[in-house]
Amino acid sequence: MFAFRETPRQMPSRIPLELRRGGDWGELYGRFGEAEAKHQASRCLDCGNPYCSWKCPLHNYIPNWLELAREGRINEAATLAHETNPLPEICGRVCPQDRLCEGSCTLNDGFGAVTIGAVEKYIADRALADGWRPDLSKVASTGKRVAVIGAGPAGLSCADRLARAGIEAVVFDRYEQIGGLLHFGIPSFKLEKSVLATRRDVLESMGVQFRLGVEIGRDIGLDDLLAQFDAVFLGLGSYRYTDGGLPGQDLTGVLPALPFLVHNGRLVHGDDEAQGKPIAGWEDRVALPELHGKRVVVLGGGDTGMDCVRSAVRLGASRVTCAYRRDEANMPGSAREVANAREEGVQFLFNRQPLALLGEDGEVTGVRVAETRLGEPDALGRRNAEIVPGSESVLAADVVIIAFGFQPDPPQWLSAHGIELERNGRIRVTQPASGCASRRASREAAALPFQTTNPRVFAGGDGVRGADLVVTAAYEGREAAAGIARLLLG
Ligand code: FAD
Ligand code: SF4
């Protein structure tokens, strides 16, 4: 019980800095060996009130699978981990644990949190490598069929739960690979793409079918799906990029973050031919400028911004700067990723508001910024950045990457099927994505979770809650599947 006093918190070893700076795109964190995993799992106090589980959006049974890992009962640990999390090896890699499970660990009080994410990754990787697969031998087919649109974490999670309920799940995606942003957005130094191939194998072994390279609304209509299937799940994601409307944003050398990451990811994986299709609507933006020896400025301080700065380092940029309008404490990106970026040589300029992109002969040469200070908290408790008068300066740049976030871009065809949107473009569902108790939530508590205004259509993930996290998308996919099962099976 007091192992945490003798065993310090230890993350898996990382790729050496020189290799990362030299362009190594391998997953930064290695894997625990058996002994390390047991040691780290044994640090759990089993404190009786598992704040970690409460803070995990999936409410994983963390202390229980840590104990199984400590005892070396890996297949049982994997079975238990999958009870709540359809994608444990992925969440173990990409969740911002410092804000979620590990941020709430009792041992944060001076000893260092249990390395929950790394043990979760160990359990799932190890079990899957040893051939463990979810046991569906007692699941009887119900004869019901559901179309899942989107093979991102929301869609995959929903498909997993449907299969476990004996409901046939057919997943459609416009891209040739599963994963959504897991494949096309998140760089391989955070998530190796072979992990997704294994997860596809797991899902197919459960009976989930994939129809990839099929865009709903173009190749097949929603009306066709509603005719062929008993229900539909929408896991469409959130792809309209926020450009900030800065003067000069059309200069050569100014890039939106996601096309930069997508294009770069394709080059890294060597799969540009296989993917074939650029991100819809951004065909003219996917040409990636040479970053070697260039001064790169990234605007924005979220996860996407961190992926951009760290990609620029690996592409050999001579200087990489991240400018963010609030202070470090208010940065949305994971503290762990910020620390990794800093270690890789990224300079952070906090309290800087970009005002305009400057250029010469059509090429970007810099960013005019002003210093900011934090004003009074708004209704959500977030302190807005206010410009300090007379504080303007210019950051010299050869390439500027804009990473201000994403908004939902709901397709036109939703309205034709009675699927209503919120004012901000998110798909309206019966349960507020935040899970907080609002008046509407209590009114709708009796309704099926994540049901849209078309009773046979459910939705979840970024298309419902706006750009957020893998784990919250997985949660919503899981809960929507429960709603679908209740609709179809009673
Ligand atoms: P998506 O992953 O976007 O998947 C939606 C899928 O639907 C796509 O594959 C799309 O092709 C498909 N689709 C859409 N419309 C159609 C259609 N009409 N027909 C067929 N298919 C369609 N989260 C973290 O937790 N940790 C991180 O470190 C992290 N890093 C990130 C880095 C970047 C660069 C970005 C952009 C996001 C990051 N996120 C991170 C956020 C996370 O990736 C998303 O919150 C999550 O992927 C949302 O899942 P989703 O299933 O809702 O949507
Ligand atoms: Fe932590 Fe994410 Fe795993 Fe939950 S899913 S235990 S938040 S790493």
PDB file of C-alpha atoms in Angstrom, residues 141-409:
ATOM      1  CA  SER A 141     -27.238 -11.494 -32.745  1.00  0.00           C
ATOM      2  CA  THR A 142     -30.353  -9.341 -32.443  1.00  0.00           C
ATOM      3  CA  GLY A 143     -30.795  -9.000 -36.197  1.00  0.00           C
ATOM      4  CA  LYS A 144     -30.632  -5.212 -35.872  1.00  0.00           C
ATOM      5  CA  ARG A 145     -28.294  -3.140 -38.056  1.00  0.00           C
ATOM      6  CA  VAL A 146     -26.859   0.325 -37.472  1.00  0.00           C
ATOM      7  CA  ALA A 147     -24.916   2.576 -39.854  1.00  0.00           C
ATOM      8  CA  VAL A 148     -22.132   4.531 -38.166  1.00  0.00           C
ATOM      9  CA  ILE A 149     -20.981   7.556 -40.154  1.00  0.00           C
ATOM     10  CA  GLY A 150     -17.397   8.476 -39.253  1.00  0.00           C
ATOM     11  CA  ALA A 151     -14.555   6.163 -38.217  1.00  0.00           C
ATOM     12  CA  GLY A 152     -13.124   8.614 -35.676  1.00  0.00           C
ATOM     13  CA  PRO A 153     -13.051   7.772 -31.974  1.00  0.00           C
ATOM     14  CA  ALA A 154     -16.773   8.554 -31.555  1.00  0.00           C
ATOM     15  CA  GLY A 155     -17.775   6.214 -34.389  1.00  0.00           C
ATOM     16  CA  LEU A 156     -15.355   3.447 -33.390  1.00  0.00           C
ATOM     17  CA  SER A 157     -16.513   3.586 -29.790  1.00  0.00           C
ATOM     18  CA  CYS A 158     -20.155   3.425 -30.849  1.00  0.00           C
ATOM     19  CA  ALA A 159     -19.455   0.466 -33.172  1.00  0.00           C
ATOM     20  CA  ASP A 160     -17.670  -1.435 -30.378  1.00  0.00           C
ATOM     21  CA  ARG A 161     -20.640  -1.040 -28.026  1.00  0.00           C
ATOM     22  CA  LEU A 162     -23.177  -1.966 -30.689  1.00  0.00           C
ATOM     23  CA  ALA A 163     -21.255  -5.165 -31.472  1.00  0.00           C
ATOM     24  CA  ARG A 164     -21.246  -6.045 -27.773  1.00  0.00           C
ATOM     25  CA  ALA A 165     -25.042  -5.612 -27.751  1.00  0.00           C
ATOM     26  CA  GLY A 166     -25.460  -8.007 -30.689  1.00  0.00           C
ATOM     27  CA  ILE A 167     -26.227  -5.176 -33.118  1.00  0.00           C
ATOM     28  CA  GLU A 168     -24.486  -5.249 -36.491  1.00  0.00           C
ATOM     29  CA  ALA A 169     -22.437  -2.083 -36.981  1.00  0.00           C
ATOM     30  CA  VAL A 170     -21.324  -0.907 -40.421  1.00  0.00           C
ATOM     31  CA  VAL A 171     -18.931   2.044 -40.252  1.00  0.00           C
ATOM     32  CA  PHE A 172     -18.706   4.436 -43.211  1.00  0.00           C
ATOM     33  CA  ASP A 173     -15.910   6.963 -43.660  1.00  0.00           C
ATOM     34  CA  ARG A 174     -14.913   9.178 -46.545  1.00  0.00           C
ATOM     35  CA  TYR A 175     -11.252   8.351 -45.969  1.00  0.00           C
ATOM     36  CA  GLU A 176      -9.495   5.077 -46.688  1.00  0.00           C
ATOM     37  CA  GLN A 177      -8.215   4.653 -43.146  1.00  0.00           C
ATOM     38  CA  ILE A 178     -10.018   4.388 -39.845  1.00  0.00           C
ATOM     39  CA  GLY A 179      -9.314   6.800 -36.988  1.00  0.00           C
ATOM     40  CA  GLY A 180     -10.501  10.230 -38.184  1.00  0.00           C
ATOM     41  CA  LEU A 181      -8.192  12.781 -36.573  1.00  0.00           C
ATOM     42  CA  LEU A 182      -6.356   9.936 -34.842  1.00  0.00           C
ATOM     43  CA  HIS A 183      -5.018   9.022 -38.243  1.00  0.00           C
ATOM     44  CA  PHE A 184      -4.996  12.298 -40.153  1.00  0.00           C
ATOM     45  CA  GLY A 185      -4.456  14.949 -37.467  1.00  0.00           C
ATOM     46  CA  ILE A 186      -2.486  13.614 -34.514  1.00  0.00           C
ATOM     47  CA  PRO A 187       1.188  13.166 -35.480  1.00  0.00           C
ATOM     48  CA  SER A 188       2.899   9.805 -35.162  1.00  0.00           C
ATOM     49  CA  PHE A 189       5.167  11.036 -32.361  1.00  0.00           C
ATOM     50  CA  LYS A 190       2.035  10.968 -30.186  1.00  0.00           C
ATOM     51  CA  LEU A 191       0.294   7.977 -31.773  1.00  0.00           C
ATOM     52  CA  GLU A 192       1.886   5.406 -34.060  1.00  0.00           C
ATOM     53  CA  LYS A 193      -0.494   4.529 -36.857  1.00  0.00           C
ATOM     54  CA  SER A 194       0.111   0.788 -36.438  1.00  0.00           C
ATOM     55  CA  VAL A 195      -1.983   1.133 -33.254  1.00  0.00           C
ATOM     56  CA  LEU A 196      -4.995   1.958 -35.430  1.00  0.00           C
ATOM     57  CA  ALA A 197      -4.388  -1.055 -37.651  1.00  0.00           C
ATOM     58  CA  THR A 198      -4.499  -3.283 -34.563  1.00  0.00           C
ATOM     59  CA  ARG A 199      -7.704  -1.630 -33.350  1.00  0.00           C
ATOM     60  CA  ARG A 200      -9.279  -2.182 -36.770  1.00  0.00           C
ATOM     61  CA  ASP A 201      -8.366  -5.839 -36.507  1.00  0.00           C
ATOM     62  CA  VAL A 202      -9.974  -6.000 -33.030  1.00  0.00           C
ATOM     63  CA  LEU A 203     -13.183  -4.377 -34.227  1.00  0.00           C
ATOM     64  CA  GLU A 204     -13.397  -6.612 -37.289  1.00  0.00           C
ATOM     65  CA  SER A 205     -12.889  -9.636 -35.056  1.00  0.00           C
ATOM     66  CA  MET A 206     -15.975  -8.400 -33.170  1.00  0.00           C
ATOM     67  CA  GLY A 207     -17.990  -8.324 -36.396  1.00  0.00           C
ATOM     68  CA  VAL A 208     -17.766  -4.586 -37.106  1.00  0.00           C
ATOM     69  CA  GLN A 209     -17.671  -3.879 -40.846  1.00  0.00           C
ATOM     70  CA  PHE A 210     -15.935  -0.937 -42.501  1.00  0.00           C
ATOM     71  CA  ARG A 211     -16.960   0.774 -45.741  1.00  0.00           C
ATOM     72  CA  LEU A 212     -14.089   3.182 -46.275  1.00  0.00           C
ATOM     73  CA  GLY A 213     -13.696   5.766 -49.015  1.00  0.00           C
ATOM     74  CA  VAL A 214     -17.467   6.352 -48.956  1.00  0.00           C
ATOM     75  CA  GLU A 215     -18.757   9.847 -48.294  1.00  0.00           C
ATOM     76  CA  ILE A 216     -22.303  10.066 -47.038  1.00  0.00           C
ATOM     77  CA  GLY A 217     -24.153  12.838 -48.850  1.00  0.00           C
ATOM     78  CA  ARG A 218     -22.062  12.283 -51.979  1.00  0.00           C
ATOM     79  CA  ASP A 219     -21.746   8.526 -52.589  1.00  0.00           C
ATOM     80  CA  ILE A 220     -24.736   7.409 -50.508  1.00  0.00           C
ATOM     81  CA  GLY A 221     -27.556   9.495 -49.066  1.00  0.00           C
ATOM     82  CA  LEU A 222     -28.707   9.438 -45.461  1.00  0.00           C
ATOM     83  CA  ASP A 223     -32.135   8.423 -46.772  1.00  0.00           C
ATOM     84  CA  ASP A 224     -30.553   5.249 -48.213  1.00  0.00           C
ATOM     85  CA  LEU A 225     -28.950   4.471 -44.871  1.00  0.00           C
ATOM     86  CA  LEU A 226     -32.216   5.065 -43.031  1.00  0.00           C
ATOM     87  CA  ALA A 227     -33.904   2.674 -45.461  1.00  0.00           C
ATOM     88  CA  GLN A 228     -31.266  -0.039 -45.064  1.00  0.00           C
ATOM     89  CA  PHE A 229     -30.486   0.248 -41.342  1.00  0.00           C
ATOM     90  CA  ASP A 230     -32.514   0.375 -38.143  1.00  0.00           C
ATOM     91  CA  ALA A 231     -30.669   3.468 -36.849  1.00  0.00           C
ATOM     92  CA  VAL A 232     -27.766   5.763 -37.726  1.00  0.00           C
ATOM     93  CA  PHE A 233     -24.963   7.256 -35.619  1.00  0.00           C
ATOM     94  CA  LEU A 234     -23.280  10.498 -36.729  1.00  0.00           C
ATOM     95  CA  GLY A 235     -19.647  10.838 -35.622  1.00  0.00           C
ATOM     96  CA  LEU A 236     -18.784  13.524 -38.153  1.00  0.00           C
ATOM     97  CA  GLY A 237     -16.136  15.503 -36.294  1.00  0.00           C
ATOM     98  CA  SER A 238     -15.574  19.240 -36.443  1.00  0.00           C
ATOM     99  CA  TYR A 239     -13.471  20.550 -39.307  1.00  0.00           C
ATOM    100  CA  ARG A 240     -14.201  24.219 -40.085  1.00  0.00           C
ATOM    101  CA  TYR A 241     -11.018  25.921 -39.108  1.00  0.00           C
ATOM    102  CA  THR A 242     -11.059  29.238 -37.262  1.00  0.00           C
ATOM    103  CA  ASP A 243      -8.759  31.623 -39.113  1.00  0.00           C
ATOM    104  CA  GLY A 244      -9.062  34.620 -36.800  1.00  0.00           C
ATOM    105  CA  GLY A 245      -9.690  36.909 -39.804  1.00  0.00           C
ATOM    106  CA  LEU A 246      -6.178  38.351 -39.599  1.00  0.00           C
ATOM    107  CA  PRO A 247      -5.076  40.774 -42.336  1.00  0.00           C
ATOM    108  CA  GLY A 248      -2.478  39.049 -44.526  1.00  0.00           C
ATOM    109  CA  GLN A 249      -3.639  35.493 -43.899  1.00  0.00           C
ATOM    110  CA  ASP A 250      -3.600  34.737 -47.649  1.00  0.00           C
ATOM    111  CA  LEU A 251       0.138  35.438 -47.943  1.00  0.00           C
ATOM    112  CA  THR A 252       2.312  32.581 -49.169  1.00  0.00           C
ATOM    113  CA  GLY A 253       3.812  30.788 -46.183  1.00  0.00           C
ATOM    114  CA  VAL A 254       0.686  31.143 -44.038  1.00  0.00           C
ATOM    115  CA  LEU A 255      -0.890  27.758 -43.373  1.00  0.00           C
ATOM    116  CA  PRO A 256      -3.897  26.485 -41.479  1.00  0.00           C
ATOM    117  CA  ALA A 257      -2.805  23.904 -38.927  1.00  0.00           C
ATOM    118  CA  LEU A 258      -4.706  20.810 -40.001  1.00  0.00           C
ATOM    119  CA  PRO A 259      -3.743  20.758 -43.700  1.00  0.00           C
ATOM    120  CA  PHE A 260      -0.153  21.260 -42.544  1.00  0.00           C
ATOM    121  CA  LEU A 261      -0.368  18.294 -40.168  1.00  0.00           C
ATOM    122  CA  VAL A 262      -2.314  16.113 -42.596  1.00  0.00           C
ATOM    123  CA  HIS A 263       0.015  16.723 -45.491  1.00  0.00           C
ATOM    124  CA  ASN A 264       3.055  16.251 -43.321  1.00  0.00           C
ATOM    125  CA  GLY A 265       1.620  13.075 -41.803  1.00  0.00           C
ATOM    126  CA  ARG A 266       1.146  11.645 -45.282  1.00  0.00           C
ATOM    127  CA  LEU A 267       4.748  12.344 -46.163  1.00  0.00           C
ATOM    128  CA  VAL A 268       5.929  10.784 -42.902  1.00  0.00           C
ATOM    129  CA  HIS A 269       3.848   7.627 -43.395  1.00  0.00           C
ATOM    130  CA  GLY A 270       4.583   7.478 -47.088  1.00  0.00           C
ATOM    131  CA  ASP A 271       0.876   6.857 -47.624  1.00  0.00           C
ATOM    132  CA  ASP A 272      -0.004   9.904 -49.752  1.00  0.00           C
ATOM    133  CA  GLU A 273      -0.842   7.688 -52.698  1.00  0.00           C
ATOM    134  CA  ALA A 274      -2.980   5.411 -50.541  1.00  0.00           C
ATOM    135  CA  GLN A 275      -4.910   8.281 -48.965  1.00  0.00           C
ATOM    136  CA  GLY A 276      -5.377   9.931 -52.300  1.00  0.00           C
ATOM    137  CA  LYS A 277      -7.849  12.515 -51.200  1.00  0.00           C
ATOM    138  CA  PRO A 278      -6.878  15.817 -49.609  1.00  0.00           C
ATOM    139  CA  ILE A 279      -9.030  17.221 -46.822  1.00  0.00           C
ATOM    140  CA  ALA A 280     -12.273  18.314 -48.460  1.00  0.00           C
ATOM    141  CA  GLY A 281     -12.365  22.034 -49.168  1.00  0.00           C
ATOM    142  CA  TRP A 282      -8.659  22.601 -48.547  1.00  0.00           C
ATOM    143  CA  GLU A 283      -7.255  21.230 -51.786  1.00  0.00           C
ATOM    144  CA  ASP A 284      -5.500  24.500 -52.575  1.00  0.00           C
ATOM    145  CA  ARG A 285      -3.792  24.650 -49.201  1.00  0.00           C
ATOM    146  CA  VAL A 286      -2.117  21.294 -48.843  1.00  0.00           C
ATOM    147  CA  ALA A 287       1.208  22.197 -50.480  1.00  0.00           C
ATOM    148  CA  LEU A 288       3.701  22.101 -47.648  1.00  0.00           C
ATOM    149  CA  PRO A 289       6.491  24.685 -47.785  1.00  0.00           C
ATOM    150  CA  GLU A 290      10.018  23.591 -47.000  1.00  0.00           C
ATOM    151  CA  LEU A 291      10.546  24.256 -43.288  1.00  0.00           C
ATOM    152  CA  HIS A 292      14.217  23.351 -43.061  1.00  0.00           C
ATOM    153  CA  GLY A 293      16.198  26.342 -41.802  1.00  0.00           C
ATOM    154  CA  LYS A 294      13.053  28.498 -41.621  1.00  0.00           C
ATOM    155  CA  ARG A 295      11.701  30.636 -38.791  1.00  0.00           C
ATOM    156  CA  VAL A 296       8.291  29.234 -37.943  1.00  0.00           C
ATOM    157  CA  VAL A 297       5.683  31.004 -35.813  1.00  0.00           C
ATOM    158  CA  VAL A 298       2.655  29.046 -34.626  1.00  0.00           C
ATOM    159  CA  LEU A 299      -0.355  31.048 -33.441  1.00  0.00           C
ATOM    160  CA  GLY A 300      -2.467  29.251 -30.823  1.00  0.00           C
ATOM    161  CA  GLY A 301      -1.785  27.271 -27.677  1.00  0.00           C
ATOM    162  CA  GLY A 302      -3.993  24.161 -27.884  1.00  0.00           C
ATOM    163  CA  ASP A 303      -3.117  20.545 -28.662  1.00  0.00           C
ATOM    164  CA  THR A 304      -3.111  21.340 -32.371  1.00  0.00           C
ATOM    165  CA  GLY A 305      -0.653  24.192 -31.834  1.00  0.00           C
ATOM    166  CA  MET A 306       1.630  21.885 -29.839  1.00  0.00           C
ATOM    167  CA  ASP A 307       1.539  19.292 -32.629  1.00  0.00           C
ATOM    168  CA  CYS A 308       2.456  22.004 -35.148  1.00  0.00           C
ATOM    169  CA  VAL A 309       5.428  23.358 -33.196  1.00  0.00           C
ATOM    170  CA  ARG A 310       6.795  19.893 -32.528  1.00  0.00           C
ATOM    171  CA  SER A 311       6.328  18.886 -36.176  1.00  0.00           C
ATOM    172  CA  ALA A 312       8.188  22.038 -37.254  1.00  0.00           C
ATOM    173  CA  VAL A 313      11.090  21.060 -34.963  1.00  0.00           C
ATOM    174  CA  ARG A 314      11.247  17.627 -36.629  1.00  0.00           C
ATOM    175  CA  LEU A 315      11.145  19.267 -40.058  1.00  0.00           C
ATOM    176  CA  GLY A 316      14.355  21.144 -39.237  1.00  0.00           C
ATOM    177  CA  ALA A 317      13.031  24.690 -38.677  1.00  0.00           C
ATOM    178  CA  SER A 318      15.812  26.955 -37.423  1.00  0.00           C
ATOM    179  CA  ARG A 319      13.540  28.623 -34.867  1.00  0.00           C
ATOM    180  CA  VAL A 320      10.071  27.675 -33.708  1.00  0.00           C
ATOM    181  CA  THR A 321       7.981  30.106 -31.691  1.00  0.00           C
ATOM    182  CA  CYS A 322       4.517  29.627 -30.255  1.00  0.00           C
ATOM    183  CA  ALA A 323       2.584  32.847 -29.586  1.00  0.00           C
ATOM    184  CA  TYR A 324      -0.423  32.562 -27.323  1.00  0.00           C
ATOM    185  CA  ARG A 325      -2.716  35.359 -26.159  1.00  0.00           C
ATOM    186  CA  ARG A 326      -3.167  34.254 -22.567  1.00  0.00           C
ATOM    187  CA  ASP A 327      -0.615  33.153 -19.958  1.00  0.00           C
ATOM    188  CA  GLU A 328       0.786  29.641 -19.535  1.00  0.00           C
ATOM    189  CA  ALA A 329      -1.627  28.704 -16.766  1.00  0.00           C
ATOM    190  CA  ASN A 330      -4.562  29.392 -19.098  1.00  0.00           C
ATOM    191  CA  MET A 331      -3.167  27.502 -22.054  1.00  0.00           C
ATOM    192  CA  PRO A 332      -5.573  24.794 -23.299  1.00  0.00           C
ATOM    193  CA  GLY A 333      -2.805  22.415 -24.469  1.00  0.00           C
ATOM    194  CA  SER A 334      -1.699  19.537 -22.252  1.00  0.00           C
ATOM    195  CA  ALA A 335       1.057  20.631 -19.810  1.00  0.00           C
ATOM    196  CA  ARG A 336       2.986  17.460 -20.696  1.00  0.00           C
ATOM    197  CA  GLU A 337       3.012  18.354 -24.391  1.00  0.00           C
ATOM    198  CA  VAL A 338       4.030  21.942 -23.616  1.00  0.00           C
ATOM    199  CA  ALA A 339       6.951  20.602 -21.543  1.00  0.00           C
ATOM    200  CA  ASN A 340       7.962  18.255 -24.375  1.00  0.00           C
ATOM    201  CA  ALA A 341       7.803  21.110 -26.884  1.00  0.00           C
ATOM    202  CA  ARG A 342       9.887  23.344 -24.663  1.00  0.00           C
ATOM    203  CA  GLU A 343      12.473  20.607 -24.245  1.00  0.00           C
ATOM    204  CA  GLU A 344      12.613  20.205 -28.038  1.00  0.00           C
ATOM    205  CA  GLY A 345      13.585  23.867 -28.290  1.00  0.00           C
ATOM    206  CA  VAL A 346      10.263  25.641 -28.918  1.00  0.00           C
ATOM    207  CA  GLN A 347      10.105  29.201 -27.611  1.00  0.00           C
ATOM    208  CA  PHE A 348       6.842  30.246 -25.990  1.00  0.00           C
ATOM    209  CA  LEU A 349       5.652  33.819 -26.067  1.00  0.00           C
ATOM    210  CA  PHE A 350       2.719  34.145 -23.727  1.00  0.00           C
ATOM    211  CA  ASN A 351       0.340  37.101 -23.567  1.00  0.00           C
ATOM    212  CA  ARG A 352       0.779  37.938 -27.245  1.00  0.00           C
ATOM    213  CA  GLN A 353      -2.232  38.770 -29.405  1.00  0.00           C
ATOM    214  CA  PRO A 354      -1.582  38.533 -33.167  1.00  0.00           C
ATOM    215  CA  LEU A 355      -2.883  41.599 -35.006  1.00  0.00           C
ATOM    216  CA  ALA A 356      -1.753  41.075 -38.601  1.00  0.00           C
ATOM    217  CA  LEU A 357       0.462  38.971 -40.838  1.00  0.00           C
ATOM    218  CA  LEU A 358       3.049  41.065 -42.633  1.00  0.00           C
ATOM    219  CA  GLY A 359       4.583  40.302 -46.021  1.00  0.00           C
ATOM    220  CA  GLU A 360       6.715  41.358 -48.935  1.00  0.00           C
ATOM    221  CA  ASP A 361       6.141  40.349 -52.558  1.00  0.00           C
ATOM    222  CA  GLY A 362       3.238  38.149 -51.462  1.00  0.00           C
ATOM    223  CA  GLU A 363       5.312  36.121 -48.977  1.00  0.00           C
ATOM    224  CA  VAL A 364       4.875  36.285 -45.251  1.00  0.00           C
ATOM    225  CA  THR A 365       7.712  37.987 -43.343  1.00  0.00           C
ATOM    226  CA  GLY A 366       6.337  38.315 -39.844  1.00  0.00           C
ATOM    227  CA  VAL A 367       3.477  38.680 -37.410  1.00  0.00           C
ATOM    228  CA  ARG A 368       2.546  41.933 -35.717  1.00  0.00           C
ATOM    229  CA  VAL A 369       1.620  41.162 -32.124  1.00  0.00           C
ATOM    230  CA  ALA A 370       0.575  43.168 -29.086  1.00  0.00           C
ATOM    231  CA  GLU A 371       1.111  42.233 -25.465  1.00  0.00           C
ATOM    232  CA  THR A 372      -1.936  41.330 -23.436  1.00  0.00           C
ATOM    233  CA  ARG A 373      -2.929  41.166 -19.811  1.00  0.00           C
ATOM    234  CA  LEU A 374      -5.713  39.077 -18.373  1.00  0.00           C
ATOM    235  CA  GLY A 375      -8.965  40.865 -17.578  1.00  0.00           C
ATOM    236  CA  GLU A 376     -11.759  39.888 -15.218  1.00  0.00           C
ATOM    237  CA  PRO A 377     -13.125  36.301 -15.513  1.00  0.00           C
ATOM    238  CA  ASP A 378     -16.107  35.915 -17.880  1.00  0.00           C
ATOM    239  CA  ALA A 379     -19.288  33.934 -17.118  1.00  0.00           C
ATOM    240  CA  LEU A 380     -17.368  30.669 -17.615  1.00  0.00           C
ATOM    241  CA  GLY A 381     -14.567  31.806 -15.314  1.00  0.00           C
ATOM    242  CA  ARG A 382     -12.171  32.284 -18.253  1.00  0.00           C
ATOM    243  CA  ARG A 383     -10.149  35.500 -18.157  1.00  0.00           C
ATOM    244  CA  ASN A 384     -10.144  37.363 -21.451  1.00  0.00           C
ATOM    245  CA  ALA A 385      -6.912  38.726 -22.860  1.00  0.00           C
ATOM    246  CA  GLU A 386      -6.909  42.547 -23.111  1.00  0.00           C
ATOM    247  CA  ILE A 387      -4.386  44.368 -25.282  1.00  0.00           C
ATOM    248  CA  VAL A 388      -1.818  46.551 -23.490  1.00  0.00           C
ATOM    249  CA  PRO A 389      -1.791  49.903 -25.359  1.00  0.00           C
ATOM    250  CA  GLY A 390       1.507  50.773 -27.080  1.00  0.00           C
ATOM    251  CA  SER A 391       2.954  47.243 -26.741  1.00  0.00           C
ATOM    252  CA  GLU A 392       3.077  46.246 -30.425  1.00  0.00           C
ATOM    253  CA  SER A 393       6.081  44.448 -31.877  1.00  0.00           C
ATOM    254  CA  VAL A 394       6.879  42.219 -34.896  1.00  0.00           C
ATOM    255  CA  LEU A 395       7.918  38.563 -34.798  1.00  0.00           C
ATOM    256  CA  ALA A 396       9.983  37.748 -37.874  1.00  0.00           C
ATOM    257  CA  ALA A 397       8.721  34.604 -39.647  1.00  0.00           C
ATOM    258  CA  ASP A 398       9.188  32.683 -42.881  1.00  0.00           C
ATOM    259  CA  VAL A 399       6.233  30.403 -42.165  1.00  0.00           C
ATOM    260  CA  VAL A 400       3.197  31.090 -39.969  1.00  0.00           C
ATOM    261  CA  ILE A 401       0.850  28.306 -38.927  1.00  0.00           C
ATOM    262  CA  ILE A 402      -2.588  29.260 -37.643  1.00  0.00           C
ATOM    263  CA  ALA A 403      -3.900  26.917 -34.968  1.00  0.00           C
ATOM    264  CA  PHE A 404      -6.908  28.731 -33.503  1.00  0.00           C
ATOM    265  CA  GLY A 405      -9.151  25.669 -33.335  1.00  0.00           C
ATOM    266  CA  PHE A 406     -12.084  24.193 -35.207  1.00  0.00           C
ATOM    267  CA  GLN A 407     -15.831  24.710 -35.450  1.00  0.00           C
ATOM    268  CA  PRO A 408     -18.455  22.180 -36.528  1.00  0.00           C
ATOM    269  CA  ASP A 409     -19.258  22.242 -40.246  1.00  0.00           C
TER     270      ASP A 409
END
